[in-house]
Tab-separated table of C-alpha atoms and ligand atoms in Angstrom:
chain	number	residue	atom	x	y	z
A	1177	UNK	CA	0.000	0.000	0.000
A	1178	UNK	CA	2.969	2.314	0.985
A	1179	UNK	CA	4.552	1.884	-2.433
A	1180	UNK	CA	1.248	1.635	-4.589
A	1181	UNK	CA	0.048	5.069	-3.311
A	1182	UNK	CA	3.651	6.449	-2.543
A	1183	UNK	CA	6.614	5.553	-4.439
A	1184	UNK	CA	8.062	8.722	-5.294
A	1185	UNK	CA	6.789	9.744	-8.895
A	1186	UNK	CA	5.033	6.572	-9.628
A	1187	UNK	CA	2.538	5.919	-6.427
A	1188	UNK	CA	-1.262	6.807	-6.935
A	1189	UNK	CA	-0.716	10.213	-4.734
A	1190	UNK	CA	2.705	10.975	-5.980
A	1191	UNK	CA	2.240	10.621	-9.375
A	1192	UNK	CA	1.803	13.547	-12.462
A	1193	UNK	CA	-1.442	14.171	-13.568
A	1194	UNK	CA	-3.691	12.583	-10.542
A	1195	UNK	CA	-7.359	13.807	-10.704
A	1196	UNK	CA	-9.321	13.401	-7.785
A	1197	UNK	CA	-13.599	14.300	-8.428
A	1198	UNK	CA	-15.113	13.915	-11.250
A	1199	UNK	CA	-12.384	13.316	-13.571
A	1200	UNK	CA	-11.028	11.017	-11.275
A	1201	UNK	CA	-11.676	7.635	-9.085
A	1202	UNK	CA	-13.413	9.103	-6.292
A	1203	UNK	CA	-15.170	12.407	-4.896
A	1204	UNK	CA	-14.581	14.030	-1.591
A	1205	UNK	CA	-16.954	16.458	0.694
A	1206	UNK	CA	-14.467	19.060	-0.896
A	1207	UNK	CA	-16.247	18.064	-4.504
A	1208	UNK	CA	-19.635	18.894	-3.396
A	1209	UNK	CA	-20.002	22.626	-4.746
A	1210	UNK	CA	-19.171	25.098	-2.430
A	1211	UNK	CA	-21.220	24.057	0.481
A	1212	UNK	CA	-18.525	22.228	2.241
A	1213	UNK	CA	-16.639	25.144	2.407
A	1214	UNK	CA	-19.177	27.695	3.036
A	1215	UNK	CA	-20.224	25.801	6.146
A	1216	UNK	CA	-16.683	25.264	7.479
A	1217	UNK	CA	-15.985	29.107	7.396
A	1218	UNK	CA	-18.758	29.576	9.897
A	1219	UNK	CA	-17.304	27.297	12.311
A	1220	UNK	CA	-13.670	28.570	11.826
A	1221	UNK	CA	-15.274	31.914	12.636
A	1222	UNK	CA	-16.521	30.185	15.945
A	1223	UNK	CA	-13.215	28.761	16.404
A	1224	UNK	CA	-11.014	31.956	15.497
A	1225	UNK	CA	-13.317	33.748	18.019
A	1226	UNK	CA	-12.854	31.125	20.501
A	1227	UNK	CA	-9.256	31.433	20.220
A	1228	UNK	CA	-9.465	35.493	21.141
A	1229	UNK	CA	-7.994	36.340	17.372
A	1230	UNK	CA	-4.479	35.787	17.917
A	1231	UNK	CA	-2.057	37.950	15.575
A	1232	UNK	CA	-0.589	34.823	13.818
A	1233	UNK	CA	-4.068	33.033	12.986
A	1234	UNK	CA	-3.607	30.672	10.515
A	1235	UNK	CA	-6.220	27.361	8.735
A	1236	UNK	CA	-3.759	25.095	7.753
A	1237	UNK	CA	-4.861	22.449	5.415
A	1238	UNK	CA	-3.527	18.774	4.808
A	1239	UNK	CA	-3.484	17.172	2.028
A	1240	UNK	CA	-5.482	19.712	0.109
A	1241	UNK	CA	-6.171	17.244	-3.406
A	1242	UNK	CA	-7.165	19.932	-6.079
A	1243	UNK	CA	-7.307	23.130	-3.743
A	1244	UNK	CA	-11.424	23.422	-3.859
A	1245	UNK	CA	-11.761	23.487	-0.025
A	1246	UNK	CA	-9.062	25.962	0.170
A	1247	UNK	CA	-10.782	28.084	-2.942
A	1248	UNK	CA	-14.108	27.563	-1.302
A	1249	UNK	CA	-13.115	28.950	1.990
A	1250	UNK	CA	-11.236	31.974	0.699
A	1251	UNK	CA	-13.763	33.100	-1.202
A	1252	UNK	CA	-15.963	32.547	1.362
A	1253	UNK	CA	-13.677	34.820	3.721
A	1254	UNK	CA	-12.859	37.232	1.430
A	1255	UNK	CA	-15.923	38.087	0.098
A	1256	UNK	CA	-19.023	36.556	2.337
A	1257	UNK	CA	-17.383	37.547	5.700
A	1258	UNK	CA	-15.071	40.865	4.445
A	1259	UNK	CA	-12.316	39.568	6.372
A	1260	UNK	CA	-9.051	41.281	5.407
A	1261	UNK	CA	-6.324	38.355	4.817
A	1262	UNK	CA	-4.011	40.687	6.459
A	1263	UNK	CA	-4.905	38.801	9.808
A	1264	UNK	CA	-4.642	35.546	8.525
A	1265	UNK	CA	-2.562	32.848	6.582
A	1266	UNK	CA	-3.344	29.731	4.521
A	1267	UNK	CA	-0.684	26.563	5.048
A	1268	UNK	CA	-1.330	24.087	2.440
A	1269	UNK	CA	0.581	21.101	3.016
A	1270	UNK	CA	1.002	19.107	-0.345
A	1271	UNK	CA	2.984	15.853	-0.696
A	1272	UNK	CA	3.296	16.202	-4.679
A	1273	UNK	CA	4.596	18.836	-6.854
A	1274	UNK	CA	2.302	18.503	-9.556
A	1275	UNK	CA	-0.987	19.068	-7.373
A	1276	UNK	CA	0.892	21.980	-6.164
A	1277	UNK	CA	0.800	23.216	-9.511
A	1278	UNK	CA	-2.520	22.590	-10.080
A	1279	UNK	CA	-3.224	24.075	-7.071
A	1280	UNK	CA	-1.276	27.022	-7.310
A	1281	UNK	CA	-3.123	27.580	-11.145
A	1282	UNK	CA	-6.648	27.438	-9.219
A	1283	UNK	CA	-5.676	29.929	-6.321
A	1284	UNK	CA	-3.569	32.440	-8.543
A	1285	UNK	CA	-5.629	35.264	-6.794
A	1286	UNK	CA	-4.886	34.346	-3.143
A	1287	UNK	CA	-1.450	33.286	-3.388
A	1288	UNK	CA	-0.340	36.318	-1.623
A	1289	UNK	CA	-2.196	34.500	1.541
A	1290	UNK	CA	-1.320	31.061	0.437
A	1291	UNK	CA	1.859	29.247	1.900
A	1292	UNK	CA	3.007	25.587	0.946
A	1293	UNK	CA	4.964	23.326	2.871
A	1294	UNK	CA	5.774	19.547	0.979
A	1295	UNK	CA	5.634	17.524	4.640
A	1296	UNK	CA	3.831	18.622	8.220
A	1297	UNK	CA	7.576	18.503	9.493
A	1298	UNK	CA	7.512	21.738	8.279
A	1299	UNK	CA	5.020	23.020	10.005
A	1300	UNK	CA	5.590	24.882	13.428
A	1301	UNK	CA	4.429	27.312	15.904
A	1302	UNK	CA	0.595	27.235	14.798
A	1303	UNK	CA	-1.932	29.469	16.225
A	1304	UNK	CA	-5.186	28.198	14.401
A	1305	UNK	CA	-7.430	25.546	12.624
A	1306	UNK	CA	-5.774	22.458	11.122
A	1307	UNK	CA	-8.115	21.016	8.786
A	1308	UNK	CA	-7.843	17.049	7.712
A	1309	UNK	CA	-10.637	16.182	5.128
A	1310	UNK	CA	-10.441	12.475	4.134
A	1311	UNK	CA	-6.538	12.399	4.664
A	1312	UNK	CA	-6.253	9.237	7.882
A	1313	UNK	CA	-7.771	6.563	5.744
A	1314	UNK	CA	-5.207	6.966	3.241
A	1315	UNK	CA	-2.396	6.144	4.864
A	1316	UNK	CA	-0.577	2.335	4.305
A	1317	UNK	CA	-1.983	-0.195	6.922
A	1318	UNK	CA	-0.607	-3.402	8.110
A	1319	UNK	CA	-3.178	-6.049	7.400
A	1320	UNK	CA	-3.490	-9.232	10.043
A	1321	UNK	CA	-4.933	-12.599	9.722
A	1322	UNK	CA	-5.343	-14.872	12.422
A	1323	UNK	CA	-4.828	-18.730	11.927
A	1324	UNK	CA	-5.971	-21.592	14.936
A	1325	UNK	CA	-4.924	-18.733	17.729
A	1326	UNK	CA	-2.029	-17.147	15.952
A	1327	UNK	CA	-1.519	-13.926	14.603
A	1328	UNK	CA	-0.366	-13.156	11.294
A	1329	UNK	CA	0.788	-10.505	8.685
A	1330	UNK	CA	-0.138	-10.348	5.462
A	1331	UNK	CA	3.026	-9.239	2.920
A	1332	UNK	CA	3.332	-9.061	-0.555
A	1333	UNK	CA	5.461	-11.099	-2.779
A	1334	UNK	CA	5.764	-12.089	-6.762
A	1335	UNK	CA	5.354	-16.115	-7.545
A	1336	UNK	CA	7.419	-17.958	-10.150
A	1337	UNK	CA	4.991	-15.639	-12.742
A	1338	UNK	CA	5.616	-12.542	-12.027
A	1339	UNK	CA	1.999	-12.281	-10.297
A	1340	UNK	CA	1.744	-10.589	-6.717
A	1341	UNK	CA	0.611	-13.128	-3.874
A	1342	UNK	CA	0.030	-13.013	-0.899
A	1343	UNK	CA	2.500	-14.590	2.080
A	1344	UNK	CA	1.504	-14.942	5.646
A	1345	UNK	CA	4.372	-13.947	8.238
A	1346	UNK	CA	4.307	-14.361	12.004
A	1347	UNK	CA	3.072	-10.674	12.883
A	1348	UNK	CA	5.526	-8.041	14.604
A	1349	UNK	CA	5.935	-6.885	17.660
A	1350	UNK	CA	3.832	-3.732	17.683
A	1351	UNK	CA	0.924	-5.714	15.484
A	1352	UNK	CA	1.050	-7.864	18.442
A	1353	UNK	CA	0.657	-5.584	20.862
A	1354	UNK	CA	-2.042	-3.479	19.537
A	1355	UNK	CA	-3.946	-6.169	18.783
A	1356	UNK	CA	-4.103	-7.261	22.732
A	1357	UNK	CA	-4.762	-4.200	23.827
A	1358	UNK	CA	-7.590	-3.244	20.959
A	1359	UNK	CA	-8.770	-5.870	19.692
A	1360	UNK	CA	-8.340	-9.112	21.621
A	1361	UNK	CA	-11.196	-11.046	21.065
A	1362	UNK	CA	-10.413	-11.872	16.909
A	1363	UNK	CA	-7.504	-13.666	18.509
A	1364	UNK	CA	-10.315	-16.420	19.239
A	1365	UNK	CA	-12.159	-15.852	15.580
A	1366	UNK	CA	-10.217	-18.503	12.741
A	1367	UNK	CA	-9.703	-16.599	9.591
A	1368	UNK	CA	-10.564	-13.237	10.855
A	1369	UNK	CA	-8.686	-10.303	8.889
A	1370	UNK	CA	-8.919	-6.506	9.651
A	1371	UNK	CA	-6.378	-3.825	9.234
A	1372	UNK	CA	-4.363	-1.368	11.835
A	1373	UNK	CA	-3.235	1.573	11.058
A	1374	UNK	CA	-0.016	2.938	13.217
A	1375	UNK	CA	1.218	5.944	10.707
A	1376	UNK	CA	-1.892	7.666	12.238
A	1377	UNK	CA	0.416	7.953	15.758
A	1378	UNK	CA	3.443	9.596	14.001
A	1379	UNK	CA	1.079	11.568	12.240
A	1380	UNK	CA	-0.819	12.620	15.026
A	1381	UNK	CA	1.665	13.053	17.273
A	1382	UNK	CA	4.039	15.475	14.730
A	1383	UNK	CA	0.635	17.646	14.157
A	1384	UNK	CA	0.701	18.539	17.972
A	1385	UNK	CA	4.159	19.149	17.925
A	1386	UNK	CA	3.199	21.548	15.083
A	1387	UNK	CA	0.258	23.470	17.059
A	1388	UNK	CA	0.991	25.691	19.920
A	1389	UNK	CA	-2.568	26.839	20.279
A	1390	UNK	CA	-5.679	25.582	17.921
A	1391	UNK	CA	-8.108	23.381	16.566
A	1392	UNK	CA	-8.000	19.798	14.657
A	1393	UNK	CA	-11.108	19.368	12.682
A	1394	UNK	CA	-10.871	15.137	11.046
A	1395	UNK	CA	-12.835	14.645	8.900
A	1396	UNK	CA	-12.845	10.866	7.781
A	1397	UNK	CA	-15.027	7.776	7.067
A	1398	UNK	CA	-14.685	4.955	9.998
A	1399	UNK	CA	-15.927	3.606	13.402
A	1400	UNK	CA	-15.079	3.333	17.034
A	1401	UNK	CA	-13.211	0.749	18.028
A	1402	UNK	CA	-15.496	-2.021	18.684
A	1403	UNK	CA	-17.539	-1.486	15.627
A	1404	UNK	CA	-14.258	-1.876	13.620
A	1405	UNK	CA	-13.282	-5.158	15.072
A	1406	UNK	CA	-16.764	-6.350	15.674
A	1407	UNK	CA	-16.658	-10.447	15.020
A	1408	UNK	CA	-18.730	-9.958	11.559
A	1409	UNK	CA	-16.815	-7.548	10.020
A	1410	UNK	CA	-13.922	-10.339	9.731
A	1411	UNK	CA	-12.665	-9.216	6.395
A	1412	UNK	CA	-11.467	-5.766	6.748
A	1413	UNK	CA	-12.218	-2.749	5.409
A	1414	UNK	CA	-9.395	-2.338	2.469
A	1415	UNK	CA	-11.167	-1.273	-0.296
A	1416	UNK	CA	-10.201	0.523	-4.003
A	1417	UNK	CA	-11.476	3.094	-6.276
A	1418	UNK	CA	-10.724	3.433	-9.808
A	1419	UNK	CA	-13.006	5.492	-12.103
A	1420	UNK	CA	-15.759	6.213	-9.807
A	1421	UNK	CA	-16.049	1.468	-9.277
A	1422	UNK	CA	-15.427	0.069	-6.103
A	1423	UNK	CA	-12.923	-3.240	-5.876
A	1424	UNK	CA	-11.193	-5.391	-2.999
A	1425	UNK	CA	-8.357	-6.275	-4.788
A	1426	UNK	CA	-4.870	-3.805	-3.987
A	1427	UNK	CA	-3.066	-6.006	-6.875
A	1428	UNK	CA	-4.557	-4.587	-9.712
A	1429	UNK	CA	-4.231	-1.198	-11.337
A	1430	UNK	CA	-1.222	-0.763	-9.035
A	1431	UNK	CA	-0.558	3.072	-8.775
A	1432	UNK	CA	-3.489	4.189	-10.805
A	1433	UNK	CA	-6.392	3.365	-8.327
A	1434	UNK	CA	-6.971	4.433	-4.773
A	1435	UNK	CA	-6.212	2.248	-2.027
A	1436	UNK	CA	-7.824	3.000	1.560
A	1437	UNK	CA	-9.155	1.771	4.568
A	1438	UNK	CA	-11.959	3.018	6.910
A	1439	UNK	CA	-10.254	5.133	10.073
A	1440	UNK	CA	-10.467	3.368	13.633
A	1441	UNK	CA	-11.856	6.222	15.628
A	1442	UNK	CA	-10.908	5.202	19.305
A	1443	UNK	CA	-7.794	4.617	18.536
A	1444	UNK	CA	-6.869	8.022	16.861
A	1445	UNK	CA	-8.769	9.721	20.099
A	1446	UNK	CA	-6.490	7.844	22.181
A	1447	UNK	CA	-2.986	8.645	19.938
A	1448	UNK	CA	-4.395	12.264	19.971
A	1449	UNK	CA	-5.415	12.457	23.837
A	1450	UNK	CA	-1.627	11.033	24.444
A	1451	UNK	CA	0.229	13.473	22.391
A	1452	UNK	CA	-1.711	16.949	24.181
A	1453	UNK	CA	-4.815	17.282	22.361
A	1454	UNK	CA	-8.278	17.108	23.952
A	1455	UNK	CA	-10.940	15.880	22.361
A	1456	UNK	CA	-13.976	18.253	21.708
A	1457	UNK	CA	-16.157	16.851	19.383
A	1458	UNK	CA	-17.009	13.237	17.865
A	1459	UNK	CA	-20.279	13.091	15.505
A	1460	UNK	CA	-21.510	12.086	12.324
A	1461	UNK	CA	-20.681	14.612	9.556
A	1462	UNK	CA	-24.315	15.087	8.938
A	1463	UNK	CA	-25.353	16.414	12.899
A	1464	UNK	CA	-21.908	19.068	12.672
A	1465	UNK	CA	-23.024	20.440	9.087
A	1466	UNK	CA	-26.890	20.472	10.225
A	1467	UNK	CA	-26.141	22.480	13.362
A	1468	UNK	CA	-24.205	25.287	11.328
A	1469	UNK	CA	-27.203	25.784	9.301
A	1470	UNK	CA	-29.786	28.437	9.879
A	1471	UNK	CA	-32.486	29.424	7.398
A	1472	UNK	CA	-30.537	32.455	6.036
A	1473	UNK	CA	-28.101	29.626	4.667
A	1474	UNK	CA	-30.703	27.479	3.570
A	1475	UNK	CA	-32.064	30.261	1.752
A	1476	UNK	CA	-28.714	31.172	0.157
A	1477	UNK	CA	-28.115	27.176	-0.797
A	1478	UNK	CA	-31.681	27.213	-2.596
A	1479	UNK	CA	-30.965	30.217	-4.373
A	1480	UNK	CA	-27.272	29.126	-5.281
A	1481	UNK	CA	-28.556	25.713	-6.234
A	1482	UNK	CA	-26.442	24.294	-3.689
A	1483	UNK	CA	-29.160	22.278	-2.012
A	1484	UNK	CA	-28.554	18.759	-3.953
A	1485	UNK	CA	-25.032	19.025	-2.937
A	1486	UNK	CA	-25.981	19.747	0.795
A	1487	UNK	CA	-28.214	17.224	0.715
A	1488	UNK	CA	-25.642	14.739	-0.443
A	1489	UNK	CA	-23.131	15.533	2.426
A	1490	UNK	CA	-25.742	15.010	5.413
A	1491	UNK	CA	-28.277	12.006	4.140
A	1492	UNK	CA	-27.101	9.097	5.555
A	1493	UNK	CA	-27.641	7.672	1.634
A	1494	UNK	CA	-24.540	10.588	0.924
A	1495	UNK	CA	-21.656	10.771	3.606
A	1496	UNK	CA	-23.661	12.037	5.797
A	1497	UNK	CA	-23.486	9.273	8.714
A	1498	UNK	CA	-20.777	6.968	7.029
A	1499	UNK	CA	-18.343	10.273	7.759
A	1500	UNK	CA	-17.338	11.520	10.979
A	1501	UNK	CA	-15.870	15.042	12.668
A	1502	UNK	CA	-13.492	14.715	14.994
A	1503	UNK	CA	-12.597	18.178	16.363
A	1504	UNK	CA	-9.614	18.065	19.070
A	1505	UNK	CA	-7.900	21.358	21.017
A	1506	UNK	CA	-4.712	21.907	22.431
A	1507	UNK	CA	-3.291	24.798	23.991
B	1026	LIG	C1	-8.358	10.932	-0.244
B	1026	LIG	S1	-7.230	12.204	-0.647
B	1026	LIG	C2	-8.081	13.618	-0.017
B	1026	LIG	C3	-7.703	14.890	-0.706
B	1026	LIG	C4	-8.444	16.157	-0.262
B	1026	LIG	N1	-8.293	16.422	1.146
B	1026	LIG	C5	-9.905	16.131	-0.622
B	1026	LIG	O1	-10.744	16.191	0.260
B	1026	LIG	O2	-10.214	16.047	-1.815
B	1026	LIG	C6	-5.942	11.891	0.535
B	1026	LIG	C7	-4.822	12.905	0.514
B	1026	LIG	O3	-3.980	12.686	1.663
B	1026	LIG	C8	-2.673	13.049	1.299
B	1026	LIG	N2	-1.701	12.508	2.255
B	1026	LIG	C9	-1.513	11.232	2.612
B	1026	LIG	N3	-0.473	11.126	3.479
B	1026	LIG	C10	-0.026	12.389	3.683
B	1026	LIG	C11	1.015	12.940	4.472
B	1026	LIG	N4	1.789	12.188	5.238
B	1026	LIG	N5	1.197	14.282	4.456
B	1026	LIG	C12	0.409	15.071	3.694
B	1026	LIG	N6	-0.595	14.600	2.906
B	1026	LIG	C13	-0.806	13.279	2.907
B	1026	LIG	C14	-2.541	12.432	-0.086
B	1026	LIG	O4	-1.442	12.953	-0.775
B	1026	LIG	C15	-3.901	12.805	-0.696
B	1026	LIG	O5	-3.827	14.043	-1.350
């Protein structure tokens, strides 16, 4: 998964000319017209007031894909709220030069307000909003398998063919040990498979190195921790995306399809709680975008045409339920 999605110049999210929406494999809430946007600027407001309006505000974005969030909320700023950028930066952190590009062509009028950083080790001293939209279930996973009481690893190899197969290895230490502490019981189900997800620590863990004072909004698709591992859901939840299909198989269309895997929620509260942030907020993205509505926004949607699009980020049919907001503080 690491080098499908990563290897430099040739993974799915390092590669030239990757297309995420319609053009793409998949669409995120950042697709979905403006609303997304237009609803998160009224809770950074919240959050920017919340913080007293420090001198060095900043909304720092990860992972950015084409730069519509970022547009949305700009314009939104700029020209919605009249806030002069004078009082506040933009951090885009982007992994690959050419969506840099492509983001710097859509935001040619902001870039005055617009910094980019190529890794969140860059990233210090923030005073702010760090926003993650759909960024924790792409990371590489270790997958497990457990056979008559034992636990395994599934890892890659090539047969006599050329073909990729599948080898199971004793598992590693730190598999091991998450698994007793999380997620015990599968030790006792034959055959059950699942995924963990330890790059979310590091991540996690740099990110409050990188905030002095400020908000983590998560936005992701996932569960708590004992709907992840619950005894049914014994074969994961790796899945792919290529052109807008949906497949289980990671071995085909290597570096040109999406690879991902639904976010373990307790366990990223937990990694967050231990590296200094609190945890504010945990809800379905449908109840945090419903209560920053008021008619006057409903009203605007209807008139922009927007409402289809809202509609499709809170019905539980859209992302509405299978996405959740995690919002976290640390000071
Ligand atoms: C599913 S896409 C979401 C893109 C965008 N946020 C959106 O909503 O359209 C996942 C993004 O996470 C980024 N990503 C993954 N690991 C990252 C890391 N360690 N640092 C920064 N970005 C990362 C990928 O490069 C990719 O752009």
């Amino acid at each position: 998964m690491e080098l499908a999605l990563y290897f430099p110049n040739l993974g799915y999210y390092t590669r030239d000319n990757i297309e995420i929406g319609k053009e793409g494999d998949f669409f995120t809430a950042s697709h979905l017209g403006k609303v997304f946007g237009i609803l998160l600027v009224r809770y950074i407001k919240i959050l920017w007031e919340k913080l007293e309006y420090p001198q060095n505000f900043s909304i720092t974005e990860i992972g950015p894909g084409m730069g519509y969030l970022c547009e949305d909320i700009m314009e939104e700023l700029l020209n919605e709220h009249n806030i002069t950028t004078s009082n506040f930066q933009y951090n885009l952190v982007e992994i690959n030069p050419y969506l840099k590009k492509r983001q710097q062509e859509r935001l040619a009028k902001y870039l005055d307000y617009i910094r980019w950083y190529s890794s969140i080790d860059e990233l210090f001293n923030l005073n702010g909003v760090v926003i993650c939209n759909e960024i924790f279930d792409a990371f590489p996973v270790r997958i497990f398998e457990v056979k008559k009481g034992k636990l395994f690893e599934v890892y890659v190899t090539i047969d006599e063919k050329g073909d990729f197969i599948e080898k199971l290895m004793p598992a590693r230490k730190e598999t091991f040990e998450f698994i007793q502490e999380s997620a015990q019981h599968v030790l006792e189900i034959d055959g059950y498979r699942s995924e963990i997800n330890l790059r979310m620590k590091d991540f996690i863990e740099k990110l409050s190195k990188a905030v002095k004072r400020g908000f983590l909004l998560i936005f992701d698709y996932g569960w708590n921790n004992e709907e992840y591992y619950n005894p049914q859901r014994n074969k994961g939840t790796l899945l792919c995306y290529y052109k807008h299909t949906i497949n289980e198989n990671p071995y085909i269309n290597v570096g040109l399809q999406d690879i991902t895997s639904h976010v373990n929620f307790s366990v990223l509260q937990k990694w967050a709680n231990d590296s200094g942030f609190k945890i504010i907020e945990y809800m379905s993205q449908s109840k945090f975008l419903v209560s920053l509505c008021d008619e006057q926004l409903l009203e605007r949607l209807k008139k922009q045409e927007l409402i289809d699009k809202f509609k499709r980020l809170i019905l539980p049919q859209g992302m509405g339920e299978t996405h959740k907001v995690l919002i976290f503080f640390k000071s």
